[in-house]
Tab-separated table of C-alpha atoms in Angstrom:
chain	number	residue	atom	x	y	z
A	1	MET	CA	-15.246	0.495	10.112
A	2	ALA	CA	-11.585	1.438	9.813
A	3	HIS	CA	-9.745	3.781	7.457
A	4	PHE	CA	-7.083	2.350	5.153
A	5	VAL	CA	-4.577	4.206	2.971
A	6	ILE	CA	-3.044	2.488	-0.040
A	7	MET	CA	-0.123	3.848	-2.035
A	8	GLY	CA	-0.110	2.613	-5.628
A	9	CYS	CA	-3.166	2.137	-7.814
A	10	GLY	CA	-1.896	-0.741	-9.907
A	11	ARG	CA	-3.603	-4.122	-9.999
A	12	VAL	CA	-2.703	-4.941	-6.390
A	13	GLY	CA	-3.652	-1.522	-5.033
A	14	ALA	CA	-6.977	-1.429	-6.880
A	15	THR	CA	-7.817	-4.961	-5.717
A	16	LEU	CA	-6.988	-4.041	-2.115
A	17	ALA	CA	-9.116	-0.898	-2.365
A	18	HIS	CA	-12.120	-2.808	-3.717
A	19	THR	CA	-11.800	-5.600	-1.150
A	20	LEU	CA	-11.551	-3.181	1.770
A	21	GLU	CA	-14.416	-1.046	0.503
A	22	ASP	CA	-16.582	-4.156	0.024
A	23	ALA	CA	-15.853	-5.060	3.658
A	24	GLY	CA	-17.298	-1.700	4.734
A	25	HIS	CA	-14.074	0.206	5.361
A	26	SER	CA	-13.164	3.686	4.191
A	27	VAL	CA	-10.290	3.755	1.718
A	28	ALA	CA	-7.971	6.369	0.270
A	29	ILE	CA	-5.670	5.444	-2.588
A	30	ILE	CA	-2.639	7.462	-3.660
A	31	ASP	CA	-0.907	7.401	-7.035
A	32	GLN	CA	1.414	9.801	-8.856
A	33	ASP	CA	-0.463	9.259	-12.126
A	34	ASP	CA	-4.145	10.166	-12.045
A	35	ARG	CA	-4.707	7.841	-15.026
A	36	ALA	CA	-3.986	4.921	-12.680
A	37	PHE	CA	-7.337	5.526	-10.983
A	38	ARG	CA	-9.011	4.123	-14.114
A	39	ARG	CA	-8.267	0.710	-12.605
A	40	LEU	CA	-10.828	1.436	-9.915
A	41	ARG	CA	-14.351	0.265	-10.648
A	42	GLN	CA	-17.145	2.693	-11.351
A	43	GLY	CA	-18.818	3.614	-8.125
A	44	PHE	CA	-15.647	3.446	-6.033
A	45	THR	CA	-16.455	5.784	-3.154
A	46	GLY	CA	-13.010	6.082	-1.606
A	47	ARG	CA	-10.678	9.039	-1.864
A	48	LYS	CA	-8.362	9.254	-4.869
A	49	VAL	CA	-5.290	11.350	-4.136
A	50	THR	CA	-2.849	12.254	-6.885
A	51	GLY	CA	0.630	12.734	-5.490
A	52	VAL	CA	3.805	11.161	-4.183
A	53	GLY	CA	3.006	8.637	-1.476
A	54	PHE	CA	5.777	9.660	0.893
A	55	ASP	CA	4.948	13.384	0.727
A	56	ARG	CA	3.439	14.506	4.031
A	57	ASP	CA	0.829	16.771	2.419
A	58	THR	CA	-0.274	13.976	0.096
A	59	LEU	CA	-0.543	11.592	3.035
A	60	LYS	CA	-2.571	14.154	4.993
A	61	GLN	CA	-4.983	14.515	2.050
A	62	ALA	CA	-5.442	10.743	2.167
A	63	GLY	CA	-6.301	10.907	5.870
A	64	VAL	CA	-3.285	8.932	7.015
A	65	GLY	CA	-3.509	10.500	10.466
A	66	GLU	CA	-6.736	8.564	11.064
A	67	ALA	CA	-5.617	5.396	9.288
A	68	TYR	CA	-5.764	1.987	10.913
A	69	ALA	CA	-3.345	0.692	8.278
A	70	PHE	CA	-1.136	1.812	5.400
A	71	ALA	CA	-0.087	-0.410	2.496
A	72	ALA	CA	2.583	0.711	0.032
A	73	VAL	CA	2.180	-1.390	-3.101
A	74	SER	CA	3.647	0.793	-5.853
A	75	SER	CA	6.217	-0.559	-8.291
A	76	GLY	CA	9.190	1.011	-6.480
A	77	ASP	CA	10.833	-0.702	-3.512
A	78	ASN	CA	12.501	2.467	-2.234
A	79	SER	CA	9.318	4.540	-2.530
A	80	ASN	CA	7.326	1.844	-0.756
A	81	ILE	CA	9.788	1.643	2.118
A	82	LEU	CA	10.082	5.416	2.482
A	83	ALA	CA	6.305	5.910	2.424
A	84	THR	CA	5.817	3.143	4.970
A	85	ARG	CA	8.370	4.682	7.313
A	86	VAL	CA	6.748	8.126	7.030
A	87	ALA	CA	3.294	6.646	7.712
A	88	ARG	CA	4.560	4.768	10.749
A	89	GLU	CA	7.087	7.212	12.214
A	90	THR	CA	5.490	10.574	11.404
A	91	PHE	CA	1.789	9.723	11.486
A	92	HIS	CA	1.942	6.752	13.891
A	93	VAL	CA	-0.158	4.449	11.707
A	94	PRO	CA	-0.385	1.241	13.771
A	95	HIS	CA	-0.297	-1.264	10.895
A	96	VAL	CA	1.964	-0.811	7.870
A	97	VAL	CA	3.262	-3.067	5.116
A	98	ALA	CA	5.441	-2.510	2.056
A	99	ARG	CA	5.548	-4.627	-1.066
A	100	ILE	CA	9.071	-5.205	-2.329
A	101	TYR	CA	10.360	-6.836	-5.478
A	102	ASP	CA	13.883	-7.563	-4.267
A	103	PRO	CA	13.536	-10.348	-1.678
A	104	GLY	CA	17.142	-9.737	-0.616
A	105	ARG	CA	16.048	-6.469	0.970
A	106	ALA	CA	13.376	-8.073	3.145
A	107	GLU	CA	15.737	-8.865	6.020
A	108	ILE	CA	17.083	-5.308	6.109
A	109	TYR	CA	13.590	-3.856	6.252
A	110	GLN	CA	12.511	-6.363	8.891
A	111	ARG	CA	15.383	-5.099	11.066
A	112	LEU	CA	13.984	-1.595	10.608
A	113	GLY	CA	10.653	-2.912	11.824
A	114	ILE	CA	8.958	-2.612	8.447
A	115	PRO	CA	6.842	-5.625	7.518
A	116	THR	CA	7.228	-6.525	3.858
A	117	VAL	CA	5.646	-8.751	1.272
A	118	ALA	CA	8.181	-9.877	-1.321
A	119	ALA	CA	6.185	-10.356	-4.513
A	120	VAL	CA	8.774	-12.610	-6.149
A	121	ARG	CA	9.195	-14.859	-3.122
A	122	TRP	CA	5.439	-15.039	-2.504
A	123	SER	CA	4.734	-15.922	-6.150
A	124	ALA	CA	7.415	-18.610	-6.141
A	125	ASP	CA	5.969	-20.081	-2.925
A	126	GLN	CA	2.481	-20.175	-4.430
A	127	VAL	CA	3.719	-21.934	-7.581
A	128	LEU	CA	5.688	-24.467	-5.543
A	129	ARG	CA	2.634	-25.256	-3.402
A	130	ARG	CA	0.713	-26.118	-6.539
A	131	ILE	CA	3.352	-28.242	-8.229
A	132	LEU	CA	4.856	-30.133	-5.287
């Protein structure tokens, strides 16, 4: 069992949290808006941390120091990148990923050593696979 920290409790973050918990992992999910945690199913046993995902104290509350992986999937590219860098560089989380909306930024972040998932590019690829 590994510990995972997720920043952003939108649809993607909640789905990740449920999937990881179902696989037997411990999960902490961070969001600035405590109302976002309503997306989590009843019985979710992970930690819910209200706060800014790149704030060190917030990350500590989420147990990022013991995390196997950190995923930043909030709606803000800059916040996701900053949080991912803090998790990796300050807390030495071995596996990090940031979701970004602007695929043009992906190359820049790759050069910084930050793995990204570009939602727009990924969605377009999935559609093309189904229509071609």
